[in-house]
mmCIF file of C-alpha atoms and ligand atoms in Angstrom:
data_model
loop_
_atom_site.group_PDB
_atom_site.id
_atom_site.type_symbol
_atom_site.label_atom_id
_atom_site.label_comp_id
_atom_site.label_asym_id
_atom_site.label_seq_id
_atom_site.Cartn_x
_atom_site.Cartn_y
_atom_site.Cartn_z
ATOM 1 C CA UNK A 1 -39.810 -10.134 44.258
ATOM 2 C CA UNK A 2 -36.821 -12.759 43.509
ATOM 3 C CA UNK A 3 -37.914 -14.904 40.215
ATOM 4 C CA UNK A 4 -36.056 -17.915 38.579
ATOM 5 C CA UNK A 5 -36.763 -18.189 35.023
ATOM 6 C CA UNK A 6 -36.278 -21.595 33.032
ATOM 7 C CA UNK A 7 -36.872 -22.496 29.511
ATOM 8 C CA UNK A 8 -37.902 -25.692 28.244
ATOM 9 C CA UNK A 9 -39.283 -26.632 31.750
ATOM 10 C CA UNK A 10 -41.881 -29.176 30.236
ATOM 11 C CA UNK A 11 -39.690 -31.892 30.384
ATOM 12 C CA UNK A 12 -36.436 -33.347 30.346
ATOM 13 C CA UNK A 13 -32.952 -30.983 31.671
ATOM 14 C CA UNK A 14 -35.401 -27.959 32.056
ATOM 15 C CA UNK A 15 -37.960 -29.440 34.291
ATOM 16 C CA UNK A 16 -35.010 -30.900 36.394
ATOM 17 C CA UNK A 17 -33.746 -27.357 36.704
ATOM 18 C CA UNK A 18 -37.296 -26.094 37.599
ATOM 19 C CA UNK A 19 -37.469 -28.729 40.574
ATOM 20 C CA UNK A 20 -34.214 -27.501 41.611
ATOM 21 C CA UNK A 21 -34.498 -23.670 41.214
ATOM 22 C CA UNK A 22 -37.969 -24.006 43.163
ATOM 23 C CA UNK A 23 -35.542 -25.079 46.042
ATOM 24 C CA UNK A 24 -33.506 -22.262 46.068
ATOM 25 C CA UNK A 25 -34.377 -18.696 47.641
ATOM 26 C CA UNK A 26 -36.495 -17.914 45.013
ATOM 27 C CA UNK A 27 -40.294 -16.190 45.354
ATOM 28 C CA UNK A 28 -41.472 -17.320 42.184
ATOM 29 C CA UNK A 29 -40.818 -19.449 39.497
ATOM 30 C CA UNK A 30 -41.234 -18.716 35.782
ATOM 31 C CA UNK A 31 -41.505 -21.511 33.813
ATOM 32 C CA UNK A 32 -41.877 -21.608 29.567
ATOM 33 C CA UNK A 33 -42.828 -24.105 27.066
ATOM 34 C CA UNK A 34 -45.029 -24.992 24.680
ATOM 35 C CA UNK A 35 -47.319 -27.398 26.326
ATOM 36 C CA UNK A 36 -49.387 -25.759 29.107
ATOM 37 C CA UNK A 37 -50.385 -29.232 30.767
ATOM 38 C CA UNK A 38 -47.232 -30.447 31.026
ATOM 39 C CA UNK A 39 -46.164 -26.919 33.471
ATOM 40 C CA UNK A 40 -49.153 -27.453 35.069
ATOM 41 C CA UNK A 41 -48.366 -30.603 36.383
ATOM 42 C CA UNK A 42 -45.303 -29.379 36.945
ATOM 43 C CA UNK A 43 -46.490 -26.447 39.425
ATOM 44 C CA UNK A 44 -48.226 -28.931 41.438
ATOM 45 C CA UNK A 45 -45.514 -30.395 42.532
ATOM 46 C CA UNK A 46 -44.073 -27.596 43.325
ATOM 47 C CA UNK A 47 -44.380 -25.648 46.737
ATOM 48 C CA UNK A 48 -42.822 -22.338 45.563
ATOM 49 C CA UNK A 49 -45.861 -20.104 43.499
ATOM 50 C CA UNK A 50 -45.219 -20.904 39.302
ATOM 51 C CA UNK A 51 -46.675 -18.133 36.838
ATOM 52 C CA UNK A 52 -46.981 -20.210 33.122
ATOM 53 C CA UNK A 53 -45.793 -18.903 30.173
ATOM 54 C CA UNK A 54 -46.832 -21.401 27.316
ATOM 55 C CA UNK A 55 -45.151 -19.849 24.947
ATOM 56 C CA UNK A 56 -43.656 -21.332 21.282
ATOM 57 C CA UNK A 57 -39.952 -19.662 21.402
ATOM 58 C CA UNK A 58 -40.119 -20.039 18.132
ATOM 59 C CA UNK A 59 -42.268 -17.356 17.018
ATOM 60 C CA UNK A 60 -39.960 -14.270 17.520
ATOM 61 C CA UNK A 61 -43.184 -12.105 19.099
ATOM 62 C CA UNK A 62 -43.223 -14.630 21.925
ATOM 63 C CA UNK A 63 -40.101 -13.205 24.083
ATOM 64 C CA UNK A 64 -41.972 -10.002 23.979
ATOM 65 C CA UNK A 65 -44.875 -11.969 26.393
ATOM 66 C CA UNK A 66 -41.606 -12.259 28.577
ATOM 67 C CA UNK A 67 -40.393 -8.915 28.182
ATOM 68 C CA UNK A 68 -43.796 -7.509 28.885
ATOM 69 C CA UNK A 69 -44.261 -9.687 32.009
ATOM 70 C CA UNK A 70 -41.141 -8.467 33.826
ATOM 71 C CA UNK A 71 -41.525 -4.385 33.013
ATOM 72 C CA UNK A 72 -44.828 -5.000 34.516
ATOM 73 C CA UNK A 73 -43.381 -6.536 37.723
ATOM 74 C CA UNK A 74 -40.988 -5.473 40.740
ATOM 75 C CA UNK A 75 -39.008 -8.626 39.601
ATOM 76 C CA UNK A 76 -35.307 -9.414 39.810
ATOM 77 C CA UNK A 77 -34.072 -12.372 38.658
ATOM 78 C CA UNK A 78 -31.478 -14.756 40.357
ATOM 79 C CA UNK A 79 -31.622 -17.782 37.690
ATOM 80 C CA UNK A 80 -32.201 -17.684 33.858
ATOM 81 C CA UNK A 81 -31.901 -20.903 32.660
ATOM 82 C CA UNK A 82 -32.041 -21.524 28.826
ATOM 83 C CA UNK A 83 -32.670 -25.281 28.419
ATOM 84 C CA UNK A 84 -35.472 -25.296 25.357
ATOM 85 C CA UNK A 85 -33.697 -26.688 22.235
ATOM 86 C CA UNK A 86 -34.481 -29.224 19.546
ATOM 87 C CA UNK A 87 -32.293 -31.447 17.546
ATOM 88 C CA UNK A 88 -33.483 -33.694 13.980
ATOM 89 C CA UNK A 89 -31.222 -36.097 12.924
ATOM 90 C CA UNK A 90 -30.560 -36.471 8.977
ATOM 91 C CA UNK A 91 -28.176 -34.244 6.382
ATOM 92 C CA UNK A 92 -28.959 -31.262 5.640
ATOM 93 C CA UNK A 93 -30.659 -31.547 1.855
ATOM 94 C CA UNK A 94 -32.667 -34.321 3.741
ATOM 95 C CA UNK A 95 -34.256 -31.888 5.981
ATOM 96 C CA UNK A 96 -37.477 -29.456 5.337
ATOM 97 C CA UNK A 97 -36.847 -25.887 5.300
ATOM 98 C CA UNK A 98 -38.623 -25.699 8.863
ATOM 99 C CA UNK A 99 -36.317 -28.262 10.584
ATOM 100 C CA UNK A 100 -33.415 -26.363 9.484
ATOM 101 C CA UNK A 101 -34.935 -22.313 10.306
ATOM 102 C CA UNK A 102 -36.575 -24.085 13.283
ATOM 103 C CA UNK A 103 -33.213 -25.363 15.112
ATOM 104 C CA UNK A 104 -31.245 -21.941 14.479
ATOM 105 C CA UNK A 105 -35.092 -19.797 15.562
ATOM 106 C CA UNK A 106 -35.168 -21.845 18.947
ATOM 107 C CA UNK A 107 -31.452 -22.512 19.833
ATOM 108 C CA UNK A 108 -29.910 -19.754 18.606
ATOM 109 C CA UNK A 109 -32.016 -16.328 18.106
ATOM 110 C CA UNK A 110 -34.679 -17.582 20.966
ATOM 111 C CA UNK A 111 -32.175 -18.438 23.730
ATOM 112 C CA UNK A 112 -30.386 -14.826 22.810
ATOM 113 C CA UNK A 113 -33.296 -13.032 22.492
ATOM 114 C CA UNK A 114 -34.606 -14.702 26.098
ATOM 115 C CA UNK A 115 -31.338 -13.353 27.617
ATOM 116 C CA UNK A 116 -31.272 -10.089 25.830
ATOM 117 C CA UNK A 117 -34.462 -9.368 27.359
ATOM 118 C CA UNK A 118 -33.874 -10.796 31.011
ATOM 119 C CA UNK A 119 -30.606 -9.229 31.425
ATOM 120 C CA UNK A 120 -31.708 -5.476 32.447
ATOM 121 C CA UNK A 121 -33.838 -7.313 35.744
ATOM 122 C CA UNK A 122 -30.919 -9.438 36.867
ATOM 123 C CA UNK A 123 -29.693 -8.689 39.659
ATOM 124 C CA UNK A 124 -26.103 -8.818 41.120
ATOM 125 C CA UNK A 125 -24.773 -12.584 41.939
ATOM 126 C CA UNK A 126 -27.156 -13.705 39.309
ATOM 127 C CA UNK A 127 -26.621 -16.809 37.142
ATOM 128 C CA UNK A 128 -27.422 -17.631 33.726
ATOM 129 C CA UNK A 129 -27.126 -21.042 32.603
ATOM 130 C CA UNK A 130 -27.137 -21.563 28.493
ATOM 131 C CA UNK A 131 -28.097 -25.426 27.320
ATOM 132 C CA UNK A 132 -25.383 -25.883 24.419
ATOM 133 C CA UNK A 133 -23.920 -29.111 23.609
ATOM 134 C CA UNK A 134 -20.722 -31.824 23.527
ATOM 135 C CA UNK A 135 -21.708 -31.047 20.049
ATOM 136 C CA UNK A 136 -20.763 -27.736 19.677
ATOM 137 C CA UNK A 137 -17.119 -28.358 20.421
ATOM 138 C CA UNK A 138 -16.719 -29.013 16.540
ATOM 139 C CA UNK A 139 -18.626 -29.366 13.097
ATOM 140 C CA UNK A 140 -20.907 -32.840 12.853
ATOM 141 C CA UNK A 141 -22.129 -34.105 9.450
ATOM 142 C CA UNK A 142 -25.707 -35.399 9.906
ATOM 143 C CA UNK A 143 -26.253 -33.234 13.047
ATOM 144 C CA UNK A 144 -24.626 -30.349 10.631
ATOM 145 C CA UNK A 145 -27.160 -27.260 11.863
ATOM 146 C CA UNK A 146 -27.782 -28.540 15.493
ATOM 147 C CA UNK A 147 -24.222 -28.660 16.189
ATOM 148 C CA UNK A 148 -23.615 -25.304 14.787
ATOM 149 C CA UNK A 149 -26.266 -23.765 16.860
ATOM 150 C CA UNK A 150 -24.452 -25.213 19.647
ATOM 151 C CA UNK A 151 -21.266 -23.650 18.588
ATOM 152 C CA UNK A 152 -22.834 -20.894 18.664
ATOM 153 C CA UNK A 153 -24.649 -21.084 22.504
ATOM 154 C CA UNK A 154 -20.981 -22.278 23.691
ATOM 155 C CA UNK A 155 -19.297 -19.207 22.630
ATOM 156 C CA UNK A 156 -21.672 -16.476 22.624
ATOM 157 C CA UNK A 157 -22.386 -17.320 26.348
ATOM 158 C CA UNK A 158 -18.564 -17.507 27.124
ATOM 159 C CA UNK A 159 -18.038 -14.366 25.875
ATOM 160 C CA UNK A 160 -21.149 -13.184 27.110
ATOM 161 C CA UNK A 161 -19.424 -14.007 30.446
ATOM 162 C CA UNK A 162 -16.727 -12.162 30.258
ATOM 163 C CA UNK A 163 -18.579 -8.747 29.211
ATOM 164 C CA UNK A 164 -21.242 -9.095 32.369
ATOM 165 C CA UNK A 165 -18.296 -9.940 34.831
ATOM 166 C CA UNK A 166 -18.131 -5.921 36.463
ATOM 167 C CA UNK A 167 -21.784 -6.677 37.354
ATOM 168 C CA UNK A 168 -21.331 -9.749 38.985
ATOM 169 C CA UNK A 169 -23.292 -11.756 36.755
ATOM 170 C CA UNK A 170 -22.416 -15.603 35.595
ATOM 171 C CA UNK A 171 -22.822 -17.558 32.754
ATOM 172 C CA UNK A 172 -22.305 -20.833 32.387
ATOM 173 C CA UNK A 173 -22.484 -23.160 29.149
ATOM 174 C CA UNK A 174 -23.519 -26.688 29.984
ATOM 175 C CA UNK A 175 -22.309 -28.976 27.203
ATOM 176 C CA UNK A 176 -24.516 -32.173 28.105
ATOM 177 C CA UNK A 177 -23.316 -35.302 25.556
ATOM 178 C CA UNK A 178 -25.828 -37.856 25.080
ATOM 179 C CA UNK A 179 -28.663 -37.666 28.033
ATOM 180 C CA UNK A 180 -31.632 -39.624 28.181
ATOM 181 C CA UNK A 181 -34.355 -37.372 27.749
ATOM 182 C CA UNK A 182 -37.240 -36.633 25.147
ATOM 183 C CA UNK A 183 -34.800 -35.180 22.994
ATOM 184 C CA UNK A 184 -34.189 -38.634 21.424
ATOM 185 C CA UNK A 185 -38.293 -39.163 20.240
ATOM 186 C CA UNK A 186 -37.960 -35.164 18.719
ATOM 187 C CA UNK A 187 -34.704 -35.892 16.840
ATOM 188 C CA UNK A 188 -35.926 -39.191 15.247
ATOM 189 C CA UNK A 189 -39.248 -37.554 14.072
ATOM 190 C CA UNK A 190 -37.773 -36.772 10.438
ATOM 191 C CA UNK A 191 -36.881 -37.951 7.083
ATOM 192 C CA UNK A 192 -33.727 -39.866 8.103
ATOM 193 C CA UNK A 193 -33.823 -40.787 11.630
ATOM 194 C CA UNK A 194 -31.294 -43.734 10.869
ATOM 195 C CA UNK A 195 -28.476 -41.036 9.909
ATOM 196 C CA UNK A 196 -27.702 -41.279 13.551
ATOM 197 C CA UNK A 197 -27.849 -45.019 15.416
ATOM 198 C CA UNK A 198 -25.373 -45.238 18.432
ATOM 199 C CA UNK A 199 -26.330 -43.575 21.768
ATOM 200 C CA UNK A 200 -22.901 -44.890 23.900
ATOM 201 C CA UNK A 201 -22.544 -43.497 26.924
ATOM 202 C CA UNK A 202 -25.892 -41.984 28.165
ATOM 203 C CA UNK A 203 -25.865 -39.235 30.928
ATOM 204 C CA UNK A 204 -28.604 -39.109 33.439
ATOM 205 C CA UNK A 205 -30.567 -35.505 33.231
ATOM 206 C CA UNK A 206 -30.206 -35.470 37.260
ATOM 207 C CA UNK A 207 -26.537 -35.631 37.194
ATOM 208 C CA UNK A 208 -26.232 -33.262 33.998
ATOM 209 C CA UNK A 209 -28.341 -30.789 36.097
ATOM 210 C CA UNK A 210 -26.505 -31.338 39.374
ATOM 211 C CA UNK A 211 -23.216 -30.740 37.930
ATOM 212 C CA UNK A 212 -24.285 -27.672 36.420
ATOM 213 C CA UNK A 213 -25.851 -25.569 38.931
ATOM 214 C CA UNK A 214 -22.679 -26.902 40.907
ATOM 215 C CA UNK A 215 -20.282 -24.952 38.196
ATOM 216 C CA UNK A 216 -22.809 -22.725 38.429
ATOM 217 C CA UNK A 217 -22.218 -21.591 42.032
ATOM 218 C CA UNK A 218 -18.318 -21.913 41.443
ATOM 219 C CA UNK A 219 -18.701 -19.018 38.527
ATOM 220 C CA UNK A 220 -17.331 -21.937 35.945
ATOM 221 C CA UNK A 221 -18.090 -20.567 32.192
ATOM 222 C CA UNK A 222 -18.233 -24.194 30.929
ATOM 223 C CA UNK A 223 -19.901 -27.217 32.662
ATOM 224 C CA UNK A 224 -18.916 -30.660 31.137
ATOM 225 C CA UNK A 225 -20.444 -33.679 32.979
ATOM 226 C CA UNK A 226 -18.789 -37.074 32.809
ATOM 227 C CA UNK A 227 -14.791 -38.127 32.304
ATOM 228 C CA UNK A 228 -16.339 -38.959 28.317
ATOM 229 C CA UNK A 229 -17.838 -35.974 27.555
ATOM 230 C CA UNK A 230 -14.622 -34.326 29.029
ATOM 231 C CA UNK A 231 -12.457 -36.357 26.813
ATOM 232 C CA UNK A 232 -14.510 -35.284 24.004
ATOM 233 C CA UNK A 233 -13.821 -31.709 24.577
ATOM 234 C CA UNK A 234 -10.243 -32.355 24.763
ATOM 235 C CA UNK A 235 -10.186 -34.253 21.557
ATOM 236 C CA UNK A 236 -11.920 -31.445 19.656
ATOM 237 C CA UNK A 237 -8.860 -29.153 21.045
ATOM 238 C CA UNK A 238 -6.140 -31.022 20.206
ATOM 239 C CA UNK A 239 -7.405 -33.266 16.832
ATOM 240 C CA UNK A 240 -7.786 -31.226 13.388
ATOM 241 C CA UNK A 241 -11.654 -31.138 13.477
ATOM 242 C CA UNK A 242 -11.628 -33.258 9.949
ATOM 243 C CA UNK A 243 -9.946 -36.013 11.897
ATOM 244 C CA UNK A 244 -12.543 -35.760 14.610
ATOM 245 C CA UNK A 245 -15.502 -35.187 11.816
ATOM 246 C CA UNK A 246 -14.532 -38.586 10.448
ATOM 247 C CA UNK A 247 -14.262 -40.455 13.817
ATOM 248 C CA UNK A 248 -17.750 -38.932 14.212
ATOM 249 C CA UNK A 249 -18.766 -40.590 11.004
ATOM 250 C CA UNK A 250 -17.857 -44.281 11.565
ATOM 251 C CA UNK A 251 -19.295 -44.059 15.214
ATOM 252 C CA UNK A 252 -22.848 -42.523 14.639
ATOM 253 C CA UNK A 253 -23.696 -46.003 12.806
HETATM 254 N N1 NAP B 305 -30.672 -34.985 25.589
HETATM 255 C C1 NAP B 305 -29.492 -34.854 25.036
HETATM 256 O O1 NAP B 305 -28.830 -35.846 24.639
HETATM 257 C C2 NAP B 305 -28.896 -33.469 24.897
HETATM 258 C C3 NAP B 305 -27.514 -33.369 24.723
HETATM 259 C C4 NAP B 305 -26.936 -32.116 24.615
HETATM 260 C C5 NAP B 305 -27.720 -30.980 24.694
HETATM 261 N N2 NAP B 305 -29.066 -31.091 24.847
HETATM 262 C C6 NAP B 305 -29.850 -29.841 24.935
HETATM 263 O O2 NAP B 305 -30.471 -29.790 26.198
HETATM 264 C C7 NAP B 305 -31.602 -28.906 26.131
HETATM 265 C C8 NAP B 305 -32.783 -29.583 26.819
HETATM 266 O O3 NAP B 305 -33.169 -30.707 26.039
HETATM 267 P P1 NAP B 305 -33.597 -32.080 26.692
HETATM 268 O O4 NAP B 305 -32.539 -33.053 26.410
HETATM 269 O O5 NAP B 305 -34.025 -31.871 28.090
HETATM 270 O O6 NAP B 305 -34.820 -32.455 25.717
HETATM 271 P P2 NAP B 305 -36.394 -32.380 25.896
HETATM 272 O O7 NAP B 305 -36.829 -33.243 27.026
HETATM 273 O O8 NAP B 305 -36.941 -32.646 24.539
HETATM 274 O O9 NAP B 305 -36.659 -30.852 26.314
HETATM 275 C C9 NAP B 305 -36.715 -29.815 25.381
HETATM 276 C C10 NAP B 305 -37.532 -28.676 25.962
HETATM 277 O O10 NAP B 305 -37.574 -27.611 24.999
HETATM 278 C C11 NAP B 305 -38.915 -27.165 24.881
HETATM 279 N N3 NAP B 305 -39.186 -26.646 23.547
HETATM 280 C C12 NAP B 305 -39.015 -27.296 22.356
HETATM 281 N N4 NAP B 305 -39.450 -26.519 21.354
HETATM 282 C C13 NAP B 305 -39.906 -25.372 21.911
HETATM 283 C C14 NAP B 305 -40.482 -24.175 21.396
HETATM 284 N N5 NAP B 305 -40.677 -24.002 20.080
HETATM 285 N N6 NAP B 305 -40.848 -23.197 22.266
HETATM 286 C C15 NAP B 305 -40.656 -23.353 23.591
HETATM 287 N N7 NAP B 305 -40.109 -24.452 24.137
HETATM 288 C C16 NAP B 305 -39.742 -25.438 23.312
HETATM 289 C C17 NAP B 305 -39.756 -28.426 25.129
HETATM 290 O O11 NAP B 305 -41.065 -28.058 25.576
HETATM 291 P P3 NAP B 305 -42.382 -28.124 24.678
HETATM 292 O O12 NAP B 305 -42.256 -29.290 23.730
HETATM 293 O O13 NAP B 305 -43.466 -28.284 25.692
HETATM 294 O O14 NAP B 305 -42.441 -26.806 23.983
HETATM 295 C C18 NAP B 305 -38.968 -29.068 26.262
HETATM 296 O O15 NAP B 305 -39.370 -28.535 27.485
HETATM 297 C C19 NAP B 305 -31.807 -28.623 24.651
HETATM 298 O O16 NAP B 305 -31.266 -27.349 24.357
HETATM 299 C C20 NAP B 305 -30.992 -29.700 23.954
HETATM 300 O O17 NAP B 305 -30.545 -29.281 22.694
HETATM 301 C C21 NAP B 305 -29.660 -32.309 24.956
#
């Protein structure tokens, strides 16, 4: 049995990925979140069979419902996608204690622990495609921890690329800049939602998508959509990243 498995599938990037995987060769769909109602709508629009896992990544016991789920199974796995993630908005001594532990338990240990334990049932010519961020190309004041746990998706899946090359197995980082999603109402629900104002340039979650299962495909370890977000990444290789911190500064307000 050939399963896709995607993250975050609730809304926003992941359910665009969902729609798309569902088109693929796949047998089944796996789809996670937190909200059960919002998958279930989601599996009937889909013509592919969905298994639910309503699971809160944050909770480190939660992958094992995963885990358990595929050694029960004669599943390999085609497509991981790793699209739940959270951002709040605000300084760091603004934010509570759970904000801060909650960002680095979802984006960080969650998405590695999610690929940790989906790696031994992938099969050869799979593809694993890691959510980071635009903002993980360099530090962000204000955005200080999301930003680093995008730093941290960007190169641990990059490398993680390189080590899982002999068995024909892909990862890809999308780095997504601003895209209109939920992600917006879940950032701004905090202490200082003001600490970042200015949205410029926002990416549809189609296109994001598109473009990434398209690097995908291609065996790209980066996907950046949009000349902006491209430029961006260029700037925060060739600026000292206190130059590009600053620039940051004057245009988040
Ligand atoms: N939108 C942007 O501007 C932007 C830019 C760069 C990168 N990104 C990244 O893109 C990814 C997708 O975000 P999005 O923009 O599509 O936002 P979104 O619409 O808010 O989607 C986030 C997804 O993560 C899931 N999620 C959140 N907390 C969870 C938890 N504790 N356990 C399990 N699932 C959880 C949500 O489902 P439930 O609430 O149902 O659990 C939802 O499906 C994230 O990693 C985000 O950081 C977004």
């Amino acid at each position: 049995m050939k399963a896709a498995i995607i993250t975050g599938a609730s809304s926003g990037m992941g359910r665009r990925f969902a729609v798309q995987a569902a088109k693929g060769k796949v047998d089944e769909l796996w789809v996670v979140a937190r909200r059960e109602d919002r998958l279930k709508e989601l599996e009937q629009e889909l013509d592919v069979p969905v298994r639910i896992f309503p699971l809160d990544l944050e909770q480190p016991g939660s992958v094992c419902v995963l885990e358990n789920a595929l050694k029960e199974g004669n599943i390999r796995v085609s497509l991981l996608v790793n699209a739940a993630g959270f951002c709040k908005f605000g300084k760091t001594a603004e934010q509570s204690r759970a904000e801060v532990t909650g960002m680095v338990a979802l984006n960080v240990a969650a998405l590695t622990a999610v690929t940790q334990a989906v790696l031994p049932y992938m099969e050869r010519g799979g593809r694993i495609i890691q959510i980071a961020s635009v903002a993980g190309f360099q530090p962000l004041p204000g955005m200080n921890v999301y930003a680093a746990s995008k730093a941290y998706v960007l190169h641990y899946s990059r490398a993680l690329n390189r080590e899982l090359k002999k068995q024909g197995i892909t990862v890809t980082a999308v780095c997504p800049g601003w895209t209109k999603t939920e992600f917006f109402d879940v950032a701004k629900q905090t202490e200082n939602p003001g600490e970042v104002k200015n949205f410029p340039l926002m990416s549809r979650a189609e296109d994001v998508v598109r473009k990434a299962l398209k690097d995908s495909e291609k065996g790209k370890d980066v996907s950046v959509f949009g000349f902006h977000n491209k430029l961006h990444r260029l700037g925060a290789k060739l600026f000292p990243h206190r130059l590009v911190m600053a620039a940051w500064e004057r245009i988040k307000n």
